[in-house]
Amino acid sequence: LYAHLAMGISEDAALHPPRAIALGYPVITFETGSTHEGSFQALTGGQEYLRSRLSVENMLPEDGAFPAAYVFACEDDETVPPENARILKRALDDRGIPCSLRLFPQGGHGCGLGFATSAFSWSGEMLDFFDRQLAAKGRDTIPTRESK
């Protein structure tokens, strides 16, 4: 999931804004050295002037009007540098937006549910994060099999 797509979805959801989002191995910046060049080319047509303009750390609202975020990446991701996840965490922290960052030693890029990788726990951790965010806002938590 492109973080830019998630950003657009969360910004345009004025009527029903998400309470929390999850981003796995997100493309956060187009700045040289930390970006996934394929995403840069696909989303900008290679127009260099868009590098800093479309880097997510420069697009987050200053007023904190952004949903809580669970972010994960794998240190051995050779497609999207895990530094992208760190950049997002710092940007959200700077704006007082709840964020849980999980960096796993191995799982590569596109690890799905992470079976047979160190990232196996990401989906359960994400649901726990969502439950904590909903509870903090006085909302119902996510139904589980046990609660049905």
PDB file of N, CA and C in Angstrom, residues 12-71:
ATOM      1  N   ASP A  12      -9.241  12.789   2.294  1.00  0.00           N
ATOM      2  CA  ASP A  12     -10.498  12.994   1.596  1.00  0.00           C
ATOM      3  C   ASP A  12     -11.692  12.380   2.312  1.00  0.00           C
ATOM      4  N   ALA A  13     -11.486  11.760   3.415  1.00  0.00           N
ATOM      5  CA  ALA A  13     -12.568  11.087   4.128  1.00  0.00           C
ATOM      6  C   ALA A  13     -13.179  12.021   5.168  1.00  0.00           C
ATOM      7  N   ALA A  14     -13.576  13.208   4.743  1.00  0.00           N
ATOM      8  CA  ALA A  14     -14.069  14.219   5.679  1.00  0.00           C
ATOM      9  C   ALA A  14     -15.339  13.779   6.390  1.00  0.00           C
ATOM     10  N   LEU A  15     -16.200  13.071   5.698  1.00  0.00           N
ATOM     11  CA  LEU A  15     -17.459  12.655   6.316  1.00  0.00           C
ATOM     12  C   LEU A  15     -17.279  11.524   7.314  1.00  0.00           C
ATOM     13  N   HIS A  16     -16.402  10.602   7.003  1.00  0.00           N
ATOM     14  CA  HIS A  16     -16.158   9.434   7.863  1.00  0.00           C
ATOM     15  C   HIS A  16     -14.656   9.202   7.967  1.00  0.00           C
ATOM     16  N   PRO A  17     -13.977  10.081   8.666  1.00  0.00           N
ATOM     17  CA  PRO A  17     -12.516   9.936   8.732  1.00  0.00           C
ATOM     18  C   PRO A  17     -12.119   8.664   9.474  1.00  0.00           C
ATOM     19  N   PRO A  18     -11.063   8.025   9.029  1.00  0.00           N
ATOM     20  CA  PRO A  18     -10.601   6.833   9.738  1.00  0.00           C
ATOM     21  C   PRO A  18     -10.095   7.208  11.123  1.00  0.00           C
ATOM     22  N   ARG A  19     -10.286   6.330  12.067  1.00  0.00           N
ATOM     23  CA  ARG A  19      -9.810   6.573  13.429  1.00  0.00           C
ATOM     24  C   ARG A  19      -8.353   6.160  13.561  1.00  0.00           C
ATOM     25  N   ALA A  20      -7.958   5.214  12.721  1.00  0.00           N
ATOM     26  CA  ALA A  20      -6.574   4.737  12.722  1.00  0.00           C
ATOM     27  C   ALA A  20      -6.291   4.107  11.369  1.00  0.00           C
ATOM     28  N   ILE A  21      -5.022   4.126  10.986  1.00  0.00           N
ATOM     29  CA  ILE A  21      -4.606   3.496   9.738  1.00  0.00           C
ATOM     30  C   ILE A  21      -3.393   2.613  10.005  1.00  0.00           C
ATOM     31  N   ALA A  22      -3.156   1.683   9.102  1.00  0.00           N
ATOM     32  CA  ALA A  22      -1.967   0.831   9.164  1.00  0.00           C
ATOM     33  C   ALA A  22      -1.210   0.986   7.855  1.00  0.00           C
ATOM     34  N   LEU A  23       0.091   1.157   7.973  1.00  0.00           N
ATOM     35  CA  LEU A  23       0.955   1.280   6.803  1.00  0.00           C
ATOM     36  C   LEU A  23       2.094   0.280   6.930  1.00  0.00           C
ATOM     37  N   GLY A  24       2.170  -0.613   5.968  1.00  0.00           N
ATOM     38  CA  GLY A  24       3.248  -1.582   5.934  1.00  0.00           C
ATOM     39  C   GLY A  24       4.256  -1.190   4.876  1.00  0.00           C
ATOM     40  N   TYR A  25       5.540  -1.218   5.246  1.00  0.00           N
ATOM     41  CA  TYR A  25       6.668  -0.824   4.398  1.00  0.00           C
ATOM     42  C   TYR A  25       6.298   0.377   3.524  1.00  0.00           C
ATOM     43  N   PRO A  26       5.927   1.501   4.187  1.00  0.00           N
ATOM     44  CA  PRO A  26       5.408   2.652   3.446  1.00  0.00           C
ATOM     45  C   PRO A  26       6.474   3.420   2.677  1.00  0.00           C
ATOM     46  N   VAL A  27       6.067   3.940   1.522  1.00  0.00           N
ATOM     47  CA  VAL A  27       6.886   4.893   0.775  1.00  0.00           C
ATOM     48  C   VAL A  27       6.473   6.258   1.304  1.00  0.00           C
ATOM     49  N   ILE A  28       7.340   6.881   2.087  1.00  0.00           N
ATOM     50  CA  ILE A  28       7.025   8.120   2.787  1.00  0.00           C
ATOM     51  C   ILE A  28       7.710   9.319   2.157  1.00  0.00           C
ATOM     52  N   THR A  29       8.903   9.116   1.675  1.00  0.00           N
ATOM     53  CA  THR A  29       9.672  10.233   1.139  1.00  0.00           C
ATOM     54  C   THR A  29      10.137   9.934  -0.276  1.00  0.00           C
ATOM     55  N   PHE A  30      10.252  10.998  -1.047  1.00  0.00           N
ATOM     56  CA  PHE A  30      10.837  10.881  -2.381  1.00  0.00           C
ATOM     57  C   PHE A  30      12.235  11.494  -2.401  1.00  0.00           C
ATOM     58  N   GLU A  31      12.725  11.894  -1.230  1.00  0.00           N
ATOM     59  CA  GLU A  31      14.058  12.476  -1.162  1.00  0.00           C
ATOM     60  C   GLU A  31      15.092  11.414  -1.531  1.00  0.00           C
ATOM     61  N   THR A  32      16.051  11.782  -2.341  1.00  0.00           N
ATOM     62  CA  THR A  32      17.080  10.865  -2.814  1.00  0.00           C
ATOM     63  C   THR A  32      17.795  10.206  -1.644  1.00  0.00           C
ATOM     64  N   GLY A  33      17.977   8.899  -1.749  1.00  0.00           N
ATOM     65  CA  GLY A  33      18.686   8.138  -0.722  1.00  0.00           C
ATOM     66  C   GLY A  33      17.763   7.331   0.167  1.00  0.00           C
ATOM     67  N   SER A  34      16.535   7.785   0.348  1.00  0.00           N
ATOM     68  CA  SER A  34      15.604   7.067   1.213  1.00  0.00           C
ATOM     69  C   SER A  34      14.371   6.587   0.477  1.00  0.00           C
ATOM     70  N   THR A  35      14.248   6.902  -0.786  1.00  0.00           N
ATOM     71  CA  THR A  35      13.010   6.600  -1.491  1.00  0.00           C
ATOM     72  C   THR A  35      13.053   5.284  -2.245  1.00  0.00           C
ATOM     73  N   HIS A  36      11.892   4.847  -2.637  1.00  0.00           N
ATOM     74  CA  HIS A  36      11.729   3.747  -3.579  1.00  0.00           C
ATOM     75  C   HIS A  36      11.558   4.414  -4.937  1.00  0.00           C
ATOM     76  N   GLU A  37      12.606   4.388  -5.740  1.00  0.00           N
ATOM     77  CA  GLU A  37      12.617   5.121  -7.006  1.00  0.00           C
ATOM     78  C   GLU A  37      11.491   4.692  -7.945  1.00  0.00           C
ATOM     79  N   GLY A  38      11.095   3.423  -7.897  1.00  0.00           N
ATOM     80  CA  GLY A  38       9.991   2.962  -8.749  1.00  0.00           C
ATOM     81  C   GLY A  38       8.701   3.689  -8.423  1.00  0.00           C
ATOM     82  N   SER A  39       8.437   3.913  -7.139  1.00  0.00           N
ATOM     83  CA  SER A  39       7.246   4.660  -6.728  1.00  0.00           C
ATOM     84  C   SER A  39       7.349   6.114  -7.183  1.00  0.00           C
ATOM     85  N   PHE A  40       8.528   6.678  -7.039  1.00  0.00           N
ATOM     86  CA  PHE A  40       8.722   8.065  -7.475  1.00  0.00           C
ATOM     87  C   PHE A  40       8.421   8.200  -8.958  1.00  0.00           C
ATOM     88  N   GLN A  41       8.965   7.304  -9.758  1.00  0.00           N
ATOM     89  CA  GLN A  41       8.733   7.360 -11.198  1.00  0.00           C
ATOM     90  C   GLN A  41       7.258   7.155 -11.533  1.00  0.00           C
ATOM     91  N   ALA A  42       6.622   6.168 -10.891  1.00  0.00           N
ATOM     92  CA  ALA A  42       5.227   5.842 -11.191  1.00  0.00           C
ATOM     93  C   ALA A  42       4.274   6.969 -10.794  1.00  0.00           C
ATOM     94  N   LEU A  43       4.535   7.618  -9.666  1.00  0.00           N
ATOM     95  CA  LEU A  43       3.610   8.630  -9.164  1.00  0.00           C
ATOM     96  C   LEU A  43       3.878  10.036  -9.670  1.00  0.00           C
ATOM     97  N   THR A  44       5.078  10.291 -10.186  1.00  0.00           N
ATOM     98  CA  THR A  44       5.420  11.659 -10.608  1.00  0.00           C
ATOM     99  C   THR A  44       5.861  11.749 -12.053  1.00  0.00           C
ATOM    100  N   GLY A  45       6.029  10.618 -12.703  1.00  0.00           N
ATOM    101  CA  GLY A  45       6.560  10.643 -14.058  1.00  0.00           C
ATOM    102  C   GLY A  45       8.001  11.111 -14.086  1.00  0.00           C
ATOM    103  N   GLY A  46       8.680  11.033 -12.941  1.00  0.00           N
ATOM    104  CA  GLY A  46      10.080  11.417 -12.861  1.00  0.00           C
ATOM    105  C   GLY A  46      10.310  12.919 -12.791  1.00  0.00           C
ATOM    106  N   GLN A  47       9.284  13.693 -12.499  1.00  0.00           N
ATOM    107  CA  GLN A  47       9.417  15.147 -12.432  1.00  0.00           C
ATOM    108  C   GLN A  47      10.104  15.530 -11.122  1.00  0.00           C
ATOM    109  N   GLU A  48      11.363  15.912 -11.234  1.00  0.00           N
ATOM    110  CA  GLU A  48      12.212  16.164 -10.071  1.00  0.00           C
ATOM    111  C   GLU A  48      11.660  17.222  -9.118  1.00  0.00           C
ATOM    112  N   TYR A  49      10.968  18.234  -9.645  1.00  0.00           N
ATOM    113  CA  TYR A  49      10.477  19.288  -8.765  1.00  0.00           C
ATOM    114  C   TYR A  49       9.445  18.762  -7.764  1.00  0.00           C
ATOM    115  N   LEU A  50       8.914  17.574  -8.001  1.00  0.00           N
ATOM    116  CA  LEU A  50       7.926  17.000  -7.095  1.00  0.00           C
ATOM    117  C   LEU A  50       8.546  16.221  -5.937  1.00  0.00           C
ATOM    118  N   ARG A  51       9.852  15.999  -5.953  1.00  0.00           N
ATOM    119  CA  ARG A  51      10.500  15.194  -4.903  1.00  0.00           C
ATOM    120  C   ARG A  51      10.147  15.675  -3.502  1.00  0.00           C
ATOM    121  N   SER A  52      10.474  16.908  -3.175  1.00  0.00           N
ATOM    122  CA  SER A  52      10.206  17.368  -1.809  1.00  0.00           C
ATOM    123  C   SER A  52       8.739  17.751  -1.628  1.00  0.00           C
ATOM    124  N   ARG A  53       8.121  18.230  -2.669  1.00  0.00           N
ATOM    125  CA  ARG A  53       6.719  18.647  -2.571  1.00  0.00           C
ATOM    126  C   ARG A  53       5.800  17.491  -2.192  1.00  0.00           C
ATOM    127  N   LEU A  54       6.072  16.307  -2.709  1.00  0.00           N
ATOM    128  CA  LEU A  54       5.216  15.155  -2.451  1.00  0.00           C
ATOM    129  C   LEU A  54       5.764  14.199  -1.405  1.00  0.00           C
ATOM    130  N   SER A  55       6.815  14.573  -0.734  1.00  0.00           N
ATOM    131  CA  SER A  55       7.307  13.740   0.353  1.00  0.00           C
ATOM    132  C   SER A  55       6.363  13.914   1.532  1.00  0.00           C
ATOM    133  N   VAL A  56       5.876  12.813   2.049  1.00  0.00           N
ATOM    134  CA  VAL A  56       4.804  12.838   3.034  1.00  0.00           C
ATOM    135  C   VAL A  56       5.155  13.655   4.272  1.00  0.00           C
ATOM    136  N   GLU A  57       6.420  13.637   4.668  1.00  0.00           N
ATOM    137  CA  GLU A  57       6.775  14.406   5.863  1.00  0.00           C
ATOM    138  C   GLU A  57       6.502  15.893   5.670  1.00  0.00           C
ATOM    139  N   ASN A  58       6.387  16.353   4.432  1.00  0.00           N
ATOM    140  CA  ASN A  58       6.061  17.754   4.147  1.00  0.00           C
ATOM    141  C   ASN A  58       4.566  17.956   3.898  1.00  0.00           C
ATOM    142  N   MET A  59       3.793  16.892   3.892  1.00  0.00           N
ATOM    143  CA  MET A  59       2.373  16.978   3.578  1.00  0.00           C
ATOM    144  C   MET A  59       1.461  16.794   4.793  1.00  0.00           C
ATOM    145  N   LEU A  60       1.991  16.306   5.899  1.00  0.00           N
ATOM    146  CA  LEU A  60       1.152  16.081   7.073  1.00  0.00           C
ATOM    147  C   LEU A  60       0.616  17.403   7.609  1.00  0.00           C
ATOM    148  N   PRO A  61      -0.647  17.414   8.031  1.00  0.00           N
ATOM    149  CA  PRO A  61      -1.195  18.648   8.583  1.00  0.00           C
ATOM    150  C   PRO A  61      -0.512  19.012   9.898  1.00  0.00           C
ATOM    151  N   GLU A  62      -0.267  20.279  10.096  1.00  0.00           N
ATOM    152  CA  GLU A  62       0.389  20.752  11.319  1.00  0.00           C
ATOM    153  C   GLU A  62      -0.536  20.698  12.530  1.00  0.00           C
ATOM    154  N   ASP A  63      -1.853  20.656  12.292  1.00  0.00           N
ATOM    155  CA  ASP A  63      -2.810  20.721  13.400  1.00  0.00           C
ATOM    156  C   ASP A  63      -3.101  19.362  14.034  1.00  0.00           C
ATOM    157  N   GLY A  64      -2.406  18.308  13.606  1.00  0.00           N
ATOM    158  CA  GLY A  64      -2.610  16.988  14.193  1.00  0.00           C
ATOM    159  C   GLY A  64      -3.837  16.274  13.675  1.00  0.00           C
ATOM    160  N   ALA A  65      -4.492  16.828  12.666  1.00  0.00           N
ATOM    161  CA  ALA A  65      -5.699  16.217  12.103  1.00  0.00           C
ATOM    162  C   ALA A  65      -5.315  15.081  11.155  1.00  0.00           C
ATOM    163  N   PHE A  66      -4.847  14.011  11.744  1.00  0.00           N
ATOM    164  CA  PHE A  66      -4.434  12.826  10.988  1.00  0.00           C
ATOM    165  C   PHE A  66      -4.691  11.642  11.902  1.00  0.00           C
ATOM    166  N   PRO A  67      -5.144  10.513  11.356  1.00  0.00           N
ATOM    167  CA  PRO A  67      -5.462   9.380  12.229  1.00  0.00           C
ATOM    168  C   PRO A  67      -4.223   8.756  12.866  1.00  0.00           C
ATOM    169  N   ALA A  68      -4.444   8.115  14.002  1.00  0.00           N
ATOM    170  CA  ALA A  68      -3.384   7.343  14.641  1.00  0.00           C
ATOM    171  C   ALA A  68      -2.879   6.321  13.618  1.00  0.00           C
ATOM    172  N   ALA A  69      -1.597   5.983  13.694  1.00  0.00           N
ATOM    173  CA  ALA A  69      -1.014   5.113  12.672  1.00  0.00           C
ATOM    174  C   ALA A  69      -0.182   3.987  13.283  1.00  0.00           C
ATOM    175  N   TYR A  70      -0.442   2.775  12.808  1.00  0.00           N
ATOM    176  CA  TYR A  70       0.419   1.633  13.098  1.00  0.00           C
ATOM    177  C   TYR A  70       1.278   1.460  11.847  1.00  0.00           C
ATOM    178  N   VAL A  71       2.586   1.492  12.025  1.00  0.00           N
ATOM    179  CA  VAL A  71       3.523   1.431  10.898  1.00  0.00           C
ATOM    180  C   VAL A  71       4.495   0.296  11.133  1.00  0.00           C
TER     181      VAL A  71
END
